[in-house]
XYZ file of N, CA and C in Angstrom:
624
model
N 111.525 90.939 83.109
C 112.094 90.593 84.396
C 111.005 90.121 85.346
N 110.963 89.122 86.029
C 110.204 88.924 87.034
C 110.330 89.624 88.749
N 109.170 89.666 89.399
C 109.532 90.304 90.706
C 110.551 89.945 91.311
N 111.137 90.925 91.911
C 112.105 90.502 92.805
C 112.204 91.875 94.255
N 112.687 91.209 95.153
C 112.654 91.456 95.842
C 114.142 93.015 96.060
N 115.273 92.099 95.541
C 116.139 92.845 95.549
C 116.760 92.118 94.231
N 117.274 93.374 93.209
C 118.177 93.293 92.253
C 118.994 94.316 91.901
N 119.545 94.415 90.845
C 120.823 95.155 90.997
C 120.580 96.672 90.864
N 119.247 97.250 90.737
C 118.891 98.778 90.512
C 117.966 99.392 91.969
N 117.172 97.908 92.719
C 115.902 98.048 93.194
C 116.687 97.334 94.729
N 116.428 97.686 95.738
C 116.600 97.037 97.319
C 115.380 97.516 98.031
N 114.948 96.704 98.872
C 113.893 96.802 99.487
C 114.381 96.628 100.860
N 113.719 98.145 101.556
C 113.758 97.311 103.243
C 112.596 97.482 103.512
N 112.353 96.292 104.243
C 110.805 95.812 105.019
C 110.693 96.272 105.819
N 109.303 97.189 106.238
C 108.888 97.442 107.292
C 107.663 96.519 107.951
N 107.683 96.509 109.472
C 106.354 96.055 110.013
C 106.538 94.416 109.410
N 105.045 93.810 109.556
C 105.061 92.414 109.613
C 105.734 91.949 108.177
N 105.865 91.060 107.815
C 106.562 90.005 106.965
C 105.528 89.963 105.720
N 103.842 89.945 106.413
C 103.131 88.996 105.189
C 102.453 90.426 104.997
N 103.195 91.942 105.281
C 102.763 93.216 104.236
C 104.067 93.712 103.662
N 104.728 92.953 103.098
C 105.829 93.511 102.648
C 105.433 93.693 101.132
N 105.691 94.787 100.922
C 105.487 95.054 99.407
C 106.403 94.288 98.192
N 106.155 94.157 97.282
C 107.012 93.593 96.143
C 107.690 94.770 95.172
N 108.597 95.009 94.480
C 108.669 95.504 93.689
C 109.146 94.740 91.939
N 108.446 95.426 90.896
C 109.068 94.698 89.925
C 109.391 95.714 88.667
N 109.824 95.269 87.758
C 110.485 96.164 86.808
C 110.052 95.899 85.266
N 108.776 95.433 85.536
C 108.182 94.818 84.123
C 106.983 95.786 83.875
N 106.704 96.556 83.045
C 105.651 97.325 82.839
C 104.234 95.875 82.828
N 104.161 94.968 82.381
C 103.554 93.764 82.320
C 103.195 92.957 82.737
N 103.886 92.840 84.165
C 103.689 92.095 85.473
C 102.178 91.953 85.606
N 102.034 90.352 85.898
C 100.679 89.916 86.754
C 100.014 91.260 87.520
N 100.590 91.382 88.397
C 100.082 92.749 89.480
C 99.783 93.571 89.002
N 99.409 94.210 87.494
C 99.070 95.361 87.197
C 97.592 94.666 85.905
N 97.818 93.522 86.025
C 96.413 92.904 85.145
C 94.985 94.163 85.277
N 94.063 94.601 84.464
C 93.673 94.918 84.644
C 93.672 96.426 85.035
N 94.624 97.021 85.089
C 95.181 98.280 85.733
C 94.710 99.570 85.130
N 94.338 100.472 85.733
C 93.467 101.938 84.821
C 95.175 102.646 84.779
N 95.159 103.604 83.639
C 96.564 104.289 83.055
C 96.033 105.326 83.021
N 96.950 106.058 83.605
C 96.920 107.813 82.920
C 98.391 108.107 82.231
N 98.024 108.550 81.085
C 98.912 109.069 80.691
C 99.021 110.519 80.288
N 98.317 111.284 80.670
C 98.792 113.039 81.277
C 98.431 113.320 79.777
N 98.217 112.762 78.463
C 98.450 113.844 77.576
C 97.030 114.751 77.418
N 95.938 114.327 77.895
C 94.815 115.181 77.829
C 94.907 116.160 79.014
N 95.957 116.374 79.675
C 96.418 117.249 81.108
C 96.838 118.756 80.459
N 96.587 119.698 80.991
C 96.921 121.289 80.778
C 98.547 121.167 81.147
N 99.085 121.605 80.347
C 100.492 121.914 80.446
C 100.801 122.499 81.966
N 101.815 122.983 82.525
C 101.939 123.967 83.463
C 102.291 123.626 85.040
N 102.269 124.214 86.258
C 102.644 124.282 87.195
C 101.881 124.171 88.157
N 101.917 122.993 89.447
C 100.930 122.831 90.369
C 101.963 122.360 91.207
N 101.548 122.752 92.647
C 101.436 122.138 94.067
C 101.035 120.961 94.248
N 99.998 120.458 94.109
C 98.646 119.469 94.261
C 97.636 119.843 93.224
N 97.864 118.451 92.466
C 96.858 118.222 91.649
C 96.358 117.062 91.209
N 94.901 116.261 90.881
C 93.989 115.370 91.129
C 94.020 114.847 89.562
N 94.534 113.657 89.168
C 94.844 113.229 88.071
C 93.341 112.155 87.685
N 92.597 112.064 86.757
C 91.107 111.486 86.622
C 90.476 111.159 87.401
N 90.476 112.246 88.768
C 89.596 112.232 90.036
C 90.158 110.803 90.841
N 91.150 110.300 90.861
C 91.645 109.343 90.757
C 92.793 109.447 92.098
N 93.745 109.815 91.517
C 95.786 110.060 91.763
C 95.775 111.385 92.154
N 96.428 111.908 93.157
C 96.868 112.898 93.633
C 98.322 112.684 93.652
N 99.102 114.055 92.749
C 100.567 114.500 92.897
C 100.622 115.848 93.798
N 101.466 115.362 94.462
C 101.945 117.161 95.536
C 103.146 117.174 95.873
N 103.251 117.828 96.058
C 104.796 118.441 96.662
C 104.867 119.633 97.151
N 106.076 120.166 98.602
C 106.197 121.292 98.591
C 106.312 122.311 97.679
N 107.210 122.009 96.919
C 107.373 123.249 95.502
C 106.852 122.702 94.145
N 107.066 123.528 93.131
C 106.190 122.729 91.999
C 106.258 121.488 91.509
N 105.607 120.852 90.846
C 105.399 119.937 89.607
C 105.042 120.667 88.449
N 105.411 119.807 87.329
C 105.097 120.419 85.944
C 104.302 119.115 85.254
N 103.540 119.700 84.477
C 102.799 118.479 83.560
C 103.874 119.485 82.196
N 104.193 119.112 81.675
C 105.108 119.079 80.611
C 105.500 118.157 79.136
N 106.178 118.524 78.319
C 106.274 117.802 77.104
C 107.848 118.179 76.452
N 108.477 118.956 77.500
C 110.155 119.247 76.576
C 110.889 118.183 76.160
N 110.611 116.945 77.087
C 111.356 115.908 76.512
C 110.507 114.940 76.351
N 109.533 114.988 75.793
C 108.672 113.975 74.545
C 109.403 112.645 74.314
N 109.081 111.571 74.360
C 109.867 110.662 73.427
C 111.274 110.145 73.660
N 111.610 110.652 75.073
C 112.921 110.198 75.451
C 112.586 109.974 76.816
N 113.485 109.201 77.243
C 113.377 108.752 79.006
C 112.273 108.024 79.281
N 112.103 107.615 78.525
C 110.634 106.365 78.766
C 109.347 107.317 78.348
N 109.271 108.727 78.085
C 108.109 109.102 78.210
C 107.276 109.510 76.887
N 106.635 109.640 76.663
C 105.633 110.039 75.523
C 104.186 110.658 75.692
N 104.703 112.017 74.542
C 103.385 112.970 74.837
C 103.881 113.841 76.624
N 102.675 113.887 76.745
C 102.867 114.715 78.450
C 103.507 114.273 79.075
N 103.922 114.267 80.383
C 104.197 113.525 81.306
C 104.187 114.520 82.783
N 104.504 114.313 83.968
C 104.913 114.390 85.378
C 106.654 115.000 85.380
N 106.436 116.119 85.729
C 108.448 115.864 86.141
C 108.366 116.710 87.179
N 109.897 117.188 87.743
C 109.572 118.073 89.177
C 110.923 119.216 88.705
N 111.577 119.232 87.505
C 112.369 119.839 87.004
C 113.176 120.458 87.919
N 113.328 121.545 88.671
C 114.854 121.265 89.912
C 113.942 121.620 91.586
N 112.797 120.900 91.580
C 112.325 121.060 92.589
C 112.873 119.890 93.221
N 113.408 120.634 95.030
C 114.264 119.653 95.364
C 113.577 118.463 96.555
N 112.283 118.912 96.812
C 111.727 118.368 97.602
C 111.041 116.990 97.466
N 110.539 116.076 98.771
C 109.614 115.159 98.107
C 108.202 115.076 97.439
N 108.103 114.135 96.283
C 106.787 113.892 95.789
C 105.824 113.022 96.041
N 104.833 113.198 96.935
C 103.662 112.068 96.994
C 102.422 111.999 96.177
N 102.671 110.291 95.976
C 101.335 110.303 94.877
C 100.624 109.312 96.409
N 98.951 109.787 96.075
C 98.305 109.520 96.931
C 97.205 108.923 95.834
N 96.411 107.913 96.178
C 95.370 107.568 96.308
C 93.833 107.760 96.446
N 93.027 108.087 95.765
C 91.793 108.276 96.197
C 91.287 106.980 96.814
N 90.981 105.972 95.829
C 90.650 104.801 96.597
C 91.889 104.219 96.908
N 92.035 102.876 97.466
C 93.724 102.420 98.218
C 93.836 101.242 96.922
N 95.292 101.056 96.582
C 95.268 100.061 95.064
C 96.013 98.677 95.715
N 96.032 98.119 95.323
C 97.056 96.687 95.197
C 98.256 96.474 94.279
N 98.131 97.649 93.315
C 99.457 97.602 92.727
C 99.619 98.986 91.968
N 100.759 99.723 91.736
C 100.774 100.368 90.730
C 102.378 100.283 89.678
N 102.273 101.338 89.050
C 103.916 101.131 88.626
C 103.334 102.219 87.137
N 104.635 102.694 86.914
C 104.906 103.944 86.135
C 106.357 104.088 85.160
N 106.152 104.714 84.398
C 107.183 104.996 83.804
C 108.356 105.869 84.234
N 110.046 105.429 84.210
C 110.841 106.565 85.465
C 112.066 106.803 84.203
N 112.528 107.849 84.506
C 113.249 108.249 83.181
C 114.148 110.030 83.715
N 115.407 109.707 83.346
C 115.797 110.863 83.326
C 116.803 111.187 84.658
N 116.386 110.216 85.596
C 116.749 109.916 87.219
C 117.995 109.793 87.009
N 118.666 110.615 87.011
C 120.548 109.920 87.188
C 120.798 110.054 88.521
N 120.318 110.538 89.747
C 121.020 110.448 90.812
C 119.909 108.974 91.158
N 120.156 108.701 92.443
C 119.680 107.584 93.538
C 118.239 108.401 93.788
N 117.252 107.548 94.709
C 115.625 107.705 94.621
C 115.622 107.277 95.889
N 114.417 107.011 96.595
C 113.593 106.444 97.658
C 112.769 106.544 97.488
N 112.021 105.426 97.560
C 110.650 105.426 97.470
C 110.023 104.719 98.477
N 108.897 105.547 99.308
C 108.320 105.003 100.895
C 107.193 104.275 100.408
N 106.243 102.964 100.663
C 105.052 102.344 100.683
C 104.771 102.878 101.875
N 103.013 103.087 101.698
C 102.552 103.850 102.996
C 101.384 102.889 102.559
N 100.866 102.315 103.743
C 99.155 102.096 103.590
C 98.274 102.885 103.673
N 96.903 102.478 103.578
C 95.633 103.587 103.735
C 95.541 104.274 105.417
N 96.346 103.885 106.303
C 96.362 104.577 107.823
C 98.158 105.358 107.875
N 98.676 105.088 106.567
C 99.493 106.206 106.875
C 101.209 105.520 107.550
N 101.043 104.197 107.596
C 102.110 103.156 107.750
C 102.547 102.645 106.761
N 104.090 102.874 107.681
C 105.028 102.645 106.291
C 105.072 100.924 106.073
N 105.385 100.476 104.943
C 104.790 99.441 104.124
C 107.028 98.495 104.107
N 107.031 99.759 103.767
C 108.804 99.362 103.143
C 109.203 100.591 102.329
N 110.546 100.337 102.007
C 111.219 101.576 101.139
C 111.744 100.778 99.890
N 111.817 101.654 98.859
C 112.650 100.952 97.890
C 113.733 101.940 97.730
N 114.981 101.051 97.629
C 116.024 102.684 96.922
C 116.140 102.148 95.410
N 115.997 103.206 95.070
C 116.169 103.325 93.206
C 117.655 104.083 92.932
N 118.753 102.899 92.384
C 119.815 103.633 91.989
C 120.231 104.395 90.962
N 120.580 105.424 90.983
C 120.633 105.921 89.759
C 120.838 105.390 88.446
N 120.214 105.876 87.505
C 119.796 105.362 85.933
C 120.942 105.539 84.961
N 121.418 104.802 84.218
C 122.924 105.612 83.127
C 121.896 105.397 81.836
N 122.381 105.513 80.705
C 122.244 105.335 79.602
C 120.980 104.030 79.288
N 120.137 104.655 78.706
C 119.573 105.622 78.105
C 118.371 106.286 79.218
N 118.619 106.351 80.526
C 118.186 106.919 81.384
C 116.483 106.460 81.303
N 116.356 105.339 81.329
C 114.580 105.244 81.183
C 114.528 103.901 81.289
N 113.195 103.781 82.421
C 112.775 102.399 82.724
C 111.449 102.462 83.599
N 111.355 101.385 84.670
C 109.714 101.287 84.576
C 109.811 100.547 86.422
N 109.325 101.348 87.140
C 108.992 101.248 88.522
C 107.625 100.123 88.767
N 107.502 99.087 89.732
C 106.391 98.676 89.925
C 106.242 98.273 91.330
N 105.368 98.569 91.853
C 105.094 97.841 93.678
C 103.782 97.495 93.724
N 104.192 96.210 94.113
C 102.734 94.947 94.354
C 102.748 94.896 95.619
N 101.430 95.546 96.220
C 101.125 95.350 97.856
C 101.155 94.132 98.815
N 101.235 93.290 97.433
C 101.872 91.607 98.028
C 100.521 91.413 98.931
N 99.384 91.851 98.575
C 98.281 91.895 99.615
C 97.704 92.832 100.350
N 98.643 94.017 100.679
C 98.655 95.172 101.604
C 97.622 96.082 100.607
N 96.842 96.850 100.996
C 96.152 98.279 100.108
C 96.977 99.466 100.117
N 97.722 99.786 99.147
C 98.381 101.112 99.501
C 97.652 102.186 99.027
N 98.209 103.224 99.906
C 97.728 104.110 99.988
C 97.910 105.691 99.484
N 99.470 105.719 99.426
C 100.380 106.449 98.926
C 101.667 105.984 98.613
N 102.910 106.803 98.035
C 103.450 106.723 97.852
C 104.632 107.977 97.861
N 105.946 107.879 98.151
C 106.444 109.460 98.600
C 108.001 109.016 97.910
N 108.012 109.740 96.810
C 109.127 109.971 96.571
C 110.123 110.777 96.738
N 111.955 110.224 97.176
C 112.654 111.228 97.407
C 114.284 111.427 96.937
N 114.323 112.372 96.720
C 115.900 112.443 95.706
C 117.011 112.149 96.668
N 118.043 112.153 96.993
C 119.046 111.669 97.392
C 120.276 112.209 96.740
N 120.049 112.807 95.994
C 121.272 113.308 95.145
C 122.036 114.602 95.556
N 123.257 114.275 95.646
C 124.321 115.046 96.568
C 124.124 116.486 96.198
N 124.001 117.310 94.716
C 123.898 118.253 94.790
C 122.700 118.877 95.107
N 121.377 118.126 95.207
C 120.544 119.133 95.940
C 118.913 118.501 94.867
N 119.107 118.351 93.659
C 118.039 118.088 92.705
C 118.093 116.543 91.687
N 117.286 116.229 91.598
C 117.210 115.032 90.396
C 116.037 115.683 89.674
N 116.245 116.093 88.067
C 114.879 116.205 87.265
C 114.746 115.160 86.224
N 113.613 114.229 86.929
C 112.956 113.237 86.670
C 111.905 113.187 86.028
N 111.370 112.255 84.879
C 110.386 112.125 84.080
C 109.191 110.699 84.678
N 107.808 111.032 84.904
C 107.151 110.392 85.290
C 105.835 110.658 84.224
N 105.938 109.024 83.783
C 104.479 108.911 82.817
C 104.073 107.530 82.945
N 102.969 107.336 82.114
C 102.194 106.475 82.051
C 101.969 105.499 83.034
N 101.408 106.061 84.316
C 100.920 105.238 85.332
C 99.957 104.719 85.299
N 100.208 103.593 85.800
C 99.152 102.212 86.255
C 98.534 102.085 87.289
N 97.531 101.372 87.812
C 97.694 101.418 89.231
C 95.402 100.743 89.308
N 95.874 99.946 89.896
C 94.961 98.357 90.386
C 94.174 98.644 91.714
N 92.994 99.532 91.622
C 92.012 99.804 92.547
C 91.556 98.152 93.067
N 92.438 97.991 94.486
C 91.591 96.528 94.738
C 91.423 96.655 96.710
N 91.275 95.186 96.997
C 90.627 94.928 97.677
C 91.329 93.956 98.657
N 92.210 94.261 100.258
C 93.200 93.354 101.090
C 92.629 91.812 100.605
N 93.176 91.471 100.029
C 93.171 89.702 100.083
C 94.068 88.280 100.609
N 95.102 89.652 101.475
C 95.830 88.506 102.213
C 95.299 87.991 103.195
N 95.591 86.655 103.326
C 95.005 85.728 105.018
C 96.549 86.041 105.740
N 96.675 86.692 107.229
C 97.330 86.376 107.819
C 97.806 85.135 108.575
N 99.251 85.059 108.604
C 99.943 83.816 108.794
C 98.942 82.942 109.786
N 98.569 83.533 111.290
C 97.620 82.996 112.093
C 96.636 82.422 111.255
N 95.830 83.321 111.254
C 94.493 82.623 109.833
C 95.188 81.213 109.512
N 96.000 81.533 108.339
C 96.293 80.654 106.921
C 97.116 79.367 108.202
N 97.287 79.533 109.260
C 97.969 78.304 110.249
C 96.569 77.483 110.271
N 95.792 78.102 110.981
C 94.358 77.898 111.412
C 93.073 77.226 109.928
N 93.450 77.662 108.790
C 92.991 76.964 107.906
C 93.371 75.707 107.281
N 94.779 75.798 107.671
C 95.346 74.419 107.186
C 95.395 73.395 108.272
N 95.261 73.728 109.458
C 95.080 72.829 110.596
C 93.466 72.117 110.176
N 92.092 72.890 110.012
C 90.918 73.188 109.843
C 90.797 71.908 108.661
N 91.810 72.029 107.225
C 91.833 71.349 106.285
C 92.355 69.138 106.751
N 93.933 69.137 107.358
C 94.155 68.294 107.893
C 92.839 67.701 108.674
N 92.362 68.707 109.680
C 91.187 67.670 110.627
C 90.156 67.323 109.820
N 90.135 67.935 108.859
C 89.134 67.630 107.574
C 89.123 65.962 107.302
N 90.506 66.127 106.829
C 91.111 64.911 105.954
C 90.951 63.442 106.650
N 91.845 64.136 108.087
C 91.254 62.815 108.606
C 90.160 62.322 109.468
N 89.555 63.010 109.217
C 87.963 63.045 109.765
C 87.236 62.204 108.440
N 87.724 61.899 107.223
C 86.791 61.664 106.040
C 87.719 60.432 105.881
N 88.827 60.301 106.343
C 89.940 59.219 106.591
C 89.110 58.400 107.584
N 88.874 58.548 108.202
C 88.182 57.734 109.352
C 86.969 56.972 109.087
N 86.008 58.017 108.749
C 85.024 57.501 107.970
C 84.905 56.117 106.723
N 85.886 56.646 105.949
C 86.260 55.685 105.072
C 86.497 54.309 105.619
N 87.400 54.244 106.250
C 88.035 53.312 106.859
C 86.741 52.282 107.527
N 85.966 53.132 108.343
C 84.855 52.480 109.599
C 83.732 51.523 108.471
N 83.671 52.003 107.150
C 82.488 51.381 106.470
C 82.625 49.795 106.154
């Protein structure tokens, strides 16, 4: 699948300016993750944490637990270890050590509806995605391209009427980079910069 903005699982609302709107896509493969460092939890201690620091790297927390776990191995997108929050009903933020340009993960198991907040490195919200609930065979693959922006975190949240979603989270990606968008001003101002170029060497030509 290529990015999209909005499709039939994924809606995006934009926050703040236009040219930091995040992307989301649904391709484990996507351009935006070229290059991308992976954890995949299976060298991780089994068991129960609050906050914990994934290859000095990724921070997972939540009010109540997380589990690094393996009961469902091999189903829901996941393999070997993985991330789940089993009936913890609260939200999950994955945070950042350095700020990335893209990440995206494996999501599995989600049958109710999701939210997911983009936050930058000062703690501004970026956009939301809602993630609709998953049917058969309950497993697929989350991705958000900062479209330029450095994010910073990320905060996931259940929505589901009775109170819990237990969700499977593995093999994350995620693109330690560097703001490379020109704002609209700028990118006005460079192409004006380019034109006076043109015909400045237009002129020239002409006079010989």
């Amino acid at each position: 699948m290529k990015k999209c903005l909005i499709s039939a699982a994924l809606t995006l609302t934009v926050v703040g300016a236009a040219n930091a709107a995040p992307v989301f896509f649904t391709n484990a493969a996507d351009p935006a993750l070229a290059g991308a460092s992976s954890i995949d939890f299976n060298s991780e201690a089994l068991g129960a944490f609050t906050s914990r620091t994934f290859d000095g790297a990724v921070v997972f927390s939540s009010p109540q637990n997380l589990f690094v776990e393996n009961t469902y191995s091999g189903g829901y997108a996941s393999s070997g270890r993985y991330v789940a929050n089993q009936e913890n009903p609260d939200p999950v933020t994955i945070s950042f050590v350095s700020a990335v340009s893209a990440l995206g993960f494996n999501w599995g198991a989600a049958d109710q509806p999701w939210i997911i907040e983009v936050f930058d490195t000062s703690n501004a919200l970026l956009g939301i995605l809602n993630v609709a609930a998953q049917t058969s065979p309950y497993a697929g693959f989350i991705g958000i391209d900062g479209d330029g922006a450095l994010i910073g975190s990320v905060r996931l949240t259940d929505q589901s009427s009775y109170g819990y979603d237990y969700f499977l989270l593995d093999n994350l990606q995620y693109v330690t980079g560097q703001q490379n968008h020109v704002s609209e001003p700028a990118g006005i101002a460079l192409v004006g910069l380019g034109l006076a170029a043109l015909g400045l060497s237009r002129r020239r030509k002409s006079g010989k």
